[in-house]
């Protein structure tokens, strides 16, 4: 069978860095092919090479057997190579239909846009996807998942031969992922070659026919997923054996944080839970279930409308993050780049930012003290950098996340709230973050971990609180927890879960 | 992917040093031109003249530097200069001794700044629009208070403070005020964590807030500070011209912002230094003086200030572009199609 897309001997250098060295990839018609590897393995560079953003320094590309070059993204589009990026790149003020037909809108005889025809074709695309979507509504306000679907509809409108999905599930909830998978499978049946780039190994096994592993810009292995296991895949990615989720046993202490009947304006209602010293409470639920909103109220960013919060048995109500952090609450936010770090600042300046008034009560900064403090918190977390003077923008995602955690540990918190702590972090760093979190629990911190990564929640949590549409749907002890139970509760099917889970999601 | 990252880390410091070097060269060049133009240029008298003529702008540039670093701007300062003079003169005519009237004027300045700050941080309005509004408001108040009256009878000690020099030296009293303020601002901005927090706000308001930096109250205080300092500038201007008129200070905001940007402060916030702005103050003072000695009329001097403003925004931009081109050339390849692709290399 002639491959849809065949890459051989592709190499690409940026300045002194070899991003890709002599890699090969064969994408067959009607297959879903996973591309996996740690951050920096060369996945993005390869995707951008196929998308026409980068030109390879060496090697050849064949599309349906014919040798081609892809000089620009427009050329890629013309060859019916469609790319769905990790973050949808849509125009928020244009309608769904306009976004899909932005490049080549249908026109009438006067060369003006044929609006009705455009809407009809857009609606037709969503019909094929079996999705309800108002094609004349503006994109602004649509969920990440819907925006992703628009990108896919855009790809379909090209009648793509090759479809590349670059970490499409990073911001989707479980049932949105299921819907996406159904659509991708349907696309595959039409003979499209689908390249699926992902960090989530369970998805690779659930969806893909074959998998290719890259490491340090080189091709490691290509094999049918049926011949691979999670452990073997991880071994190929990191080049060493890793145990996936280390979790240390910890003795639970006194209740540190108690939340009773907490509500906010829109996100969640009547939420109650308790976290003890040394305990990890997992907060599971779909995106939009109100998990991040709870964290933002606890940290004093948003205000509550009802209920109370007790810290050490004393009622507290924080009106700003500075009050919350003085009281011993730390929050590792979901969006590292936007909220977690000042990217232009050095590691040291980031770590000391919340504690400057405490560290220097006489106002004057002392660089040596700052560096020492920064080192004492970043070194135990094994932040890989040239030194604490390095700008955090130059670090990898995993190391940036470690800096965020180090920064919050420096405040000597007693309650640590982690919001998607390993999103977008490569597998090696993920394991390290898990190790760090479980060690912190062992030292007596009360930890609340919000995560959409089910295996992570199951492996790390002592107890799991599942939210559904802003309410607590279930509280599940570690010993009773399974992916099915959590997922049923998260989708609002508590009875089914109680009756014994079994018949699919 | 490490190589470009390391380079971009070294870039800000190096380019800042180069920017200040550029200012020094500019200043020396102007000084040389001045000596060529007139043998009086280097006289003590001329030095006192050229410095005292920009001191109001100079002291207002200090809080403006911090405000622009946080990503805000205060356009209302020139009207506060007028309002301060009007209030001071009116209180004096009403029989209040100046040593009592001056603190009241400074408080008025603080209240005006507080209004700016509240509208920006509480109501969440853009500083550009808010201070454009108070620019008109404060000027309007000055008009209401003074009308067409010109107050020109002031105590001798007051006018002496405005344009006199210390003993027989060529150092104006107002230069001392500026020097003290500049030293304090330099220390606070570059040596204390308050300055660090201000820069953090300019680089990322969200990350600063999540790190417990009191973003709203700091921005609010900077507007208050700007109001107080503008009122002080209004007092100095009234003293220097022995006159309080409703149009005192008109057009000064442009000059203040010019000095700040010429000093290397990034109009997008997050970057800037007090020494750079101090250098820019003297570049402006000497430039104005040289133009006057060369017989250039004041209308054309206004054009010079405008050109300086554009120059100080364009040059760093050109430098960045030149640097990017140089980097590409060094990599020995033509740029990938479109500048967007070039930017994506680091992703």
XYZ file of N, CA, C and O in Angstrom, chain A residues 12-17 19 45 48 53-55 57 71-72 89 296 299 301 321-322 325 331 333 337-342 344-345 349 352-354 356-357 360-361 363-365 370 386 389-391 394 407-408, chain B residues 1-9 12 187-201 203-214 270-271 331 333-334 336-337 340-342 344-347:
408
model
N 16.825 18.501 10.625
C 16.567 19.930 10.762
C 17.365 20.472 11.948
O 17.332 19.913 13.033
N 18.121 21.567 11.667
C 18.895 22.187 12.752
C 18.418 23.610 12.971
O 18.044 24.312 12.041
N 18.424 24.048 14.234
C 18.218 25.458 14.567
C 19.482 25.921 15.271
O 19.773 25.444 16.363
N 20.234 26.837 14.632
C 21.497 27.290 15.196
C 22.319 26.061 15.597
O 22.567 25.188 14.775
N 22.681 25.947 16.872
C 23.544 24.849 17.274
C 22.766 23.594 17.630
O 23.333 22.549 17.877
N 21.421 23.699 17.637
C 20.616 22.589 18.119
C 20.095 21.747 16.963
O 19.493 22.269 16.033
N 17.314 19.639 15.890
C 15.950 19.343 16.323
C 15.510 17.972 15.824
O 14.826 17.249 16.517
N 8.620 20.022 15.771
C 9.388 20.372 14.586
C 8.926 19.552 13.395
O 8.759 20.074 12.291
N 5.595 20.830 12.206
C 5.736 22.097 11.488
C 6.393 21.899 10.131
O 6.143 22.675 9.205
N 5.686 25.022 7.736
C 6.237 26.151 8.493
C 7.764 26.113 8.448
O 8.418 27.131 8.278
N 8.327 24.920 8.608
C 9.781 24.763 8.540
C 10.162 23.991 7.276
O 9.419 23.130 6.830
N 11.353 24.300 6.751
C 11.884 23.527 5.635
C 12.960 22.592 6.178
O 13.840 23.022 6.906
N 16.380 20.477 6.412
C 17.721 20.691 5.852
C 18.096 19.535 4.930
O 18.888 19.690 4.014
N 6.573 24.370 0.713
C 7.258 25.639 1.002
C 6.508 26.544 1.990
O 7.116 27.434 2.559
N 5.212 26.351 2.197
C 4.485 27.264 3.075
C 3.230 26.578 3.596
O 2.780 25.582 3.033
N -6.674 28.078 16.616
C -6.300 29.429 16.175
C -7.424 29.999 15.342
O -7.400 29.951 14.132
N -9.930 29.129 43.133
C -9.786 30.580 43.070
C -10.471 31.265 44.244
O -9.990 32.286 44.731
N -8.228 30.745 47.331
C -6.991 31.527 47.273
C -7.268 33.031 47.281
O -6.357 33.844 47.191
N -8.930 34.928 45.109
C -8.978 35.651 43.833
C -10.418 36.048 43.511
O -10.686 37.145 43.061
N -5.032 37.261 47.110
C -4.031 36.196 47.214
C -2.993 36.484 48.288
O -2.513 35.558 48.938
N -2.667 37.771 48.525
C -1.628 38.034 49.525
C -2.110 37.631 50.915
O -1.322 37.126 51.715
N -1.907 33.752 51.052
C -0.565 33.174 51.181
C 0.065 33.479 52.525
O 0.829 32.687 53.054
N -1.214 28.266 45.840
C -1.997 27.813 44.687
C -1.111 27.775 43.452
O -0.620 28.798 43.004
N -1.311 27.617 39.829
C -2.432 27.796 38.911
C -2.322 26.929 37.670
O -1.263 26.403 37.341
N 2.042 29.916 32.193
C 2.640 31.078 31.527
C 1.931 32.364 31.880
O 2.543 33.407 32.037
N 0.602 32.282 32.001
C -0.172 33.484 32.265
C -0.120 33.873 33.745
O 0.107 35.028 34.083
N -0.354 32.891 34.624
C -0.566 33.201 36.042
C 0.548 32.706 36.956
O 0.706 33.202 38.061
N 1.284 31.712 36.518
C 2.213 31.058 37.431
C 3.572 31.727 37.488
O 4.217 31.736 38.528
N 4.027 32.288 36.377
C 5.400 32.772 36.307
C 5.475 34.135 35.624
O 4.659 34.446 34.760
N 6.467 34.921 36.029
C 6.840 36.097 35.243
C 7.949 35.596 34.321
O 9.074 35.381 34.750
N 9.854 36.653 31.986
C 11.093 37.397 31.781
C 12.000 37.393 33.007
O 13.157 37.768 32.927
N 11.444 37.029 34.153
C 12.240 37.043 35.383
C 13.100 35.789 35.474
O 12.785 34.754 34.894
N 14.237 35.320 40.904
C 13.251 36.388 41.084
C 11.825 35.859 41.118
O 10.969 36.426 41.796
N 11.263 34.103 44.685
C 11.154 34.988 45.856
C 10.004 35.987 45.748
O 9.697 36.652 46.736
N 9.365 36.071 44.576
C 8.344 37.124 44.403
C 7.264 37.130 45.503
O 6.941 38.189 46.035
N 6.698 35.982 45.889
C 5.650 36.055 46.921
C 6.195 36.350 48.324
O 5.431 36.750 49.188
N 8.973 38.336 49.133
C 9.887 39.480 49.243
C 9.680 40.276 50.539
O 10.651 40.550 51.246
N 8.422 40.627 50.897
C 8.253 41.417 52.127
C 8.738 40.671 53.368
O 9.252 41.282 54.300
N 12.826 40.427 53.107
C 13.568 41.680 53.299
C 12.679 42.701 54.010
O 12.158 43.625 53.379
N 12.503 42.541 55.336
C 11.592 43.457 56.057
C 12.062 44.904 55.986
O 11.264 45.817 56.186
N 13.036 46.427 53.293
C 12.843 46.892 51.922
C 13.997 46.586 50.977
O 13.787 46.258 49.818
N 15.241 46.716 51.457
C 16.378 46.593 50.539
C 16.610 45.146 50.108
O 16.627 44.236 50.933
N 16.787 44.949 48.804
C 17.046 43.623 48.259
C 18.506 43.248 48.458
O 19.385 44.107 48.404
N 18.769 36.303 48.141
C 17.741 35.847 47.213
C 18.170 34.567 46.498
O 17.410 33.602 46.428
N 20.935 26.453 34.059
C 22.348 26.789 34.209
C 22.613 27.414 35.569
O 23.730 27.490 36.023
N 19.988 32.204 38.084
C 19.913 33.474 37.375
C 19.300 33.335 35.989
O 19.019 34.316 35.315
N 19.065 32.091 35.548
C 18.536 31.882 34.199
C 17.063 32.295 34.124
O 16.293 32.079 35.058
N 16.693 32.885 32.996
C 15.295 33.304 32.806
C 14.416 32.069 32.683
O 14.787 31.097 32.025
N 13.420 30.340 29.332
C 14.334 29.455 28.612
C 14.225 28.009 29.083
O 14.886 27.145 28.541
N 8.492 27.975 44.073
C 8.084 29.306 44.499
C 7.049 29.224 45.620
O 7.119 29.949 46.602
N 6.109 28.289 45.481
C 5.064 28.190 46.502
C 5.557 27.493 47.745
O 5.095 27.791 48.848
N 17.885 24.177 21.086
C 16.959 25.205 21.515
C 17.522 26.009 22.664
O 16.946 26.987 23.106
N 18.691 25.577 23.173
C 19.284 26.299 24.290
C 19.943 27.582 23.814
O 19.860 28.599 24.489
N 20.566 27.517 22.646
C 21.381 28.652 22.206
C 20.610 29.968 22.113
O 21.024 30.942 22.737
N 19.455 29.999 21.398
C 18.746 31.281 21.328
C 18.261 31.747 22.689
O 18.212 32.936 22.961
N 17.915 30.792 23.560
C 17.411 31.155 24.878
C 18.479 31.889 25.675
O 18.220 32.924 26.277
N 19.708 31.364 25.647
C 20.786 32.002 26.397
C 21.022 33.410 25.860
O 21.167 34.356 26.622
N 20.969 33.541 24.509
C 21.192 34.853 23.932
C 20.127 35.835 24.387
O 20.427 36.936 24.781
N 18.872 35.384 24.363
C 17.792 36.308 24.710
C 17.876 36.693 26.181
O 17.364 37.707 26.594
N 18.536 35.875 26.977
C 18.663 36.213 28.388
C 19.655 37.354 28.548
O 19.487 38.242 29.360
N 18.577 41.855 27.242
C 18.020 43.078 27.841
C 19.086 43.931 28.531
O 19.161 45.140 28.317
N 16.843 54.401 44.302
C 16.989 53.384 45.339
C 15.748 52.493 45.396
O 15.844 51.261 45.415
N 14.585 53.116 45.406
C 13.353 52.339 45.532
C 13.151 51.434 44.312
O 12.819 50.264 44.437
N 13.406 51.979 43.131
C 13.151 51.208 41.911
C 14.108 50.041 41.752
O 13.709 48.937 41.410
N 15.385 50.292 41.989
C 16.374 49.259 41.668
C 16.917 48.526 42.879
O 17.582 47.511 42.743
N 16.631 49.026 44.071
C 17.232 48.398 45.246
C 16.250 47.772 46.218
O 16.661 47.080 47.142
N 14.951 48.006 46.038
C 14.008 47.460 47.002
C 13.013 46.531 46.324
O 12.852 46.555 45.105
N 12.313 45.745 47.160
C 11.342 44.823 46.554
C 10.105 45.548 46.055
O 9.347 45.011 45.260
N 9.897 46.781 46.512
C 8.778 47.546 45.936
C 9.012 47.731 44.439
O 8.116 47.553 43.624
N 10.267 48.094 44.092
C 10.617 48.256 42.681
C 10.451 46.955 41.916
O 9.940 46.929 40.802
N 10.870 45.855 42.545
C 10.732 44.542 41.908
C 9.273 44.235 41.631
O 8.900 43.735 40.572
N 8.410 44.561 42.611
C 6.979 44.296 42.424
C 6.415 45.144 41.283
O 5.594 44.674 40.501
N 6.898 46.405 41.195
C 6.428 47.290 40.118
C 6.790 46.691 38.753
O 5.954 46.618 37.846
N 8.032 46.209 38.622
C 8.463 45.610 37.357
C 7.659 44.338 37.075
O 7.235 44.087 35.938
N 7.403 43.550 38.142
C 6.634 42.312 37.961
C 5.238 42.631 37.424
O 4.737 41.933 36.548
N 4.627 43.688 37.942
C 3.303 44.095 37.451
C 3.384 44.409 35.960
O 2.538 43.999 35.170
N 5.462 43.303 33.762
C 5.732 42.138 32.915
C 4.538 41.201 32.861
O 4.268 40.600 31.830
N 3.843 41.032 33.977
C 2.660 40.165 33.976
C 1.779 40.478 35.178
O 2.100 40.093 36.291
N 0.686 41.179 34.931
C -0.213 41.548 36.032
C -0.778 40.317 36.713
O -0.906 40.262 37.929
N -1.148 39.297 35.904
C -1.758 38.102 36.484
C -0.776 37.361 37.373
O -1.092 37.025 38.511
N 0.418 37.100 36.843
C 1.396 36.352 37.626
C 1.731 37.120 38.903
O 1.892 36.534 39.970
N 1.807 38.447 38.814
C 2.105 39.252 39.998
C 0.989 39.090 41.031
O 1.233 38.892 42.213
N -0.259 39.158 40.573
C -1.382 39.061 41.497
C -1.421 37.679 42.150
O -1.595 37.559 43.354
N -1.218 36.639 41.335
C -1.212 35.286 41.886
C -0.054 35.084 42.859
O -0.070 34.167 43.651
N 0.976 35.928 42.765
C 2.107 35.794 43.679
C 1.933 36.676 44.909
O 2.877 36.887 45.662
N 0.745 37.220 45.086
C 0.490 38.008 46.283
C 0.946 39.448 46.193
O 0.965 40.154 47.209
N 1.355 39.912 45.015
C 1.707 41.324 44.868
C 0.397 42.128 44.891
O -0.534 41.810 44.156
N 0.310 43.165 45.756
C -0.923 43.950 45.805
C -1.022 44.858 44.588
O -0.783 46.070 44.666
N 7.148 47.060 31.884
C 8.018 45.962 32.275
C 9.503 46.248 32.235
O 10.297 45.449 32.700
N 9.890 47.382 31.630
C 11.313 47.640 31.475
C 11.610 49.138 31.598
O 10.875 49.961 31.059
N 23.202 32.674 11.320
C 22.820 31.276 11.155
C 23.081 30.809 9.728
O 22.967 29.637 9.418
N 21.485 31.303 6.877
C 20.412 30.855 6.022
C 19.476 32.028 5.780
O 19.417 32.960 6.548
N 18.700 31.900 4.712
C 17.697 32.925 4.498
C 16.580 32.702 5.513
O 16.375 31.593 5.969
N 13.118 31.861 7.166
C 12.007 31.032 6.725
C 10.860 31.938 6.290
O 10.770 33.077 6.740
N 9.980 31.423 5.429
C 8.907 32.244 4.884
C 8.086 32.892 5.970
O 7.530 32.221 6.823
N 6.519 35.193 11.077
C 5.881 34.379 12.094
C 6.623 33.063 12.267
O 6.844 32.602 13.372
N 7.033 32.520 11.137
C 7.750 31.256 11.197
C 9.057 31.419 11.963
O 9.428 30.562 12.742
N 9.725 32.554 11.764
C 10.981 32.782 12.463
C 10.751 32.796 13.962
O 11.530 32.261 14.735
N 8.569 31.234 15.549
C 8.103 29.962 16.081
C 9.219 28.972 16.360
O 8.983 27.946 16.964
N 10.423 29.356 15.961
C 11.535 28.430 16.151
C 11.717 28.077 17.621
O 11.990 26.953 17.965
N 11.497 29.069 18.469
C 11.727 28.846 19.891
C 10.626 28.060 20.578
O 10.763 27.685 21.722
N 9.519 27.867 19.890
C 8.365 27.249 20.554
C 8.692 25.820 20.992
O 9.304 25.086 20.243
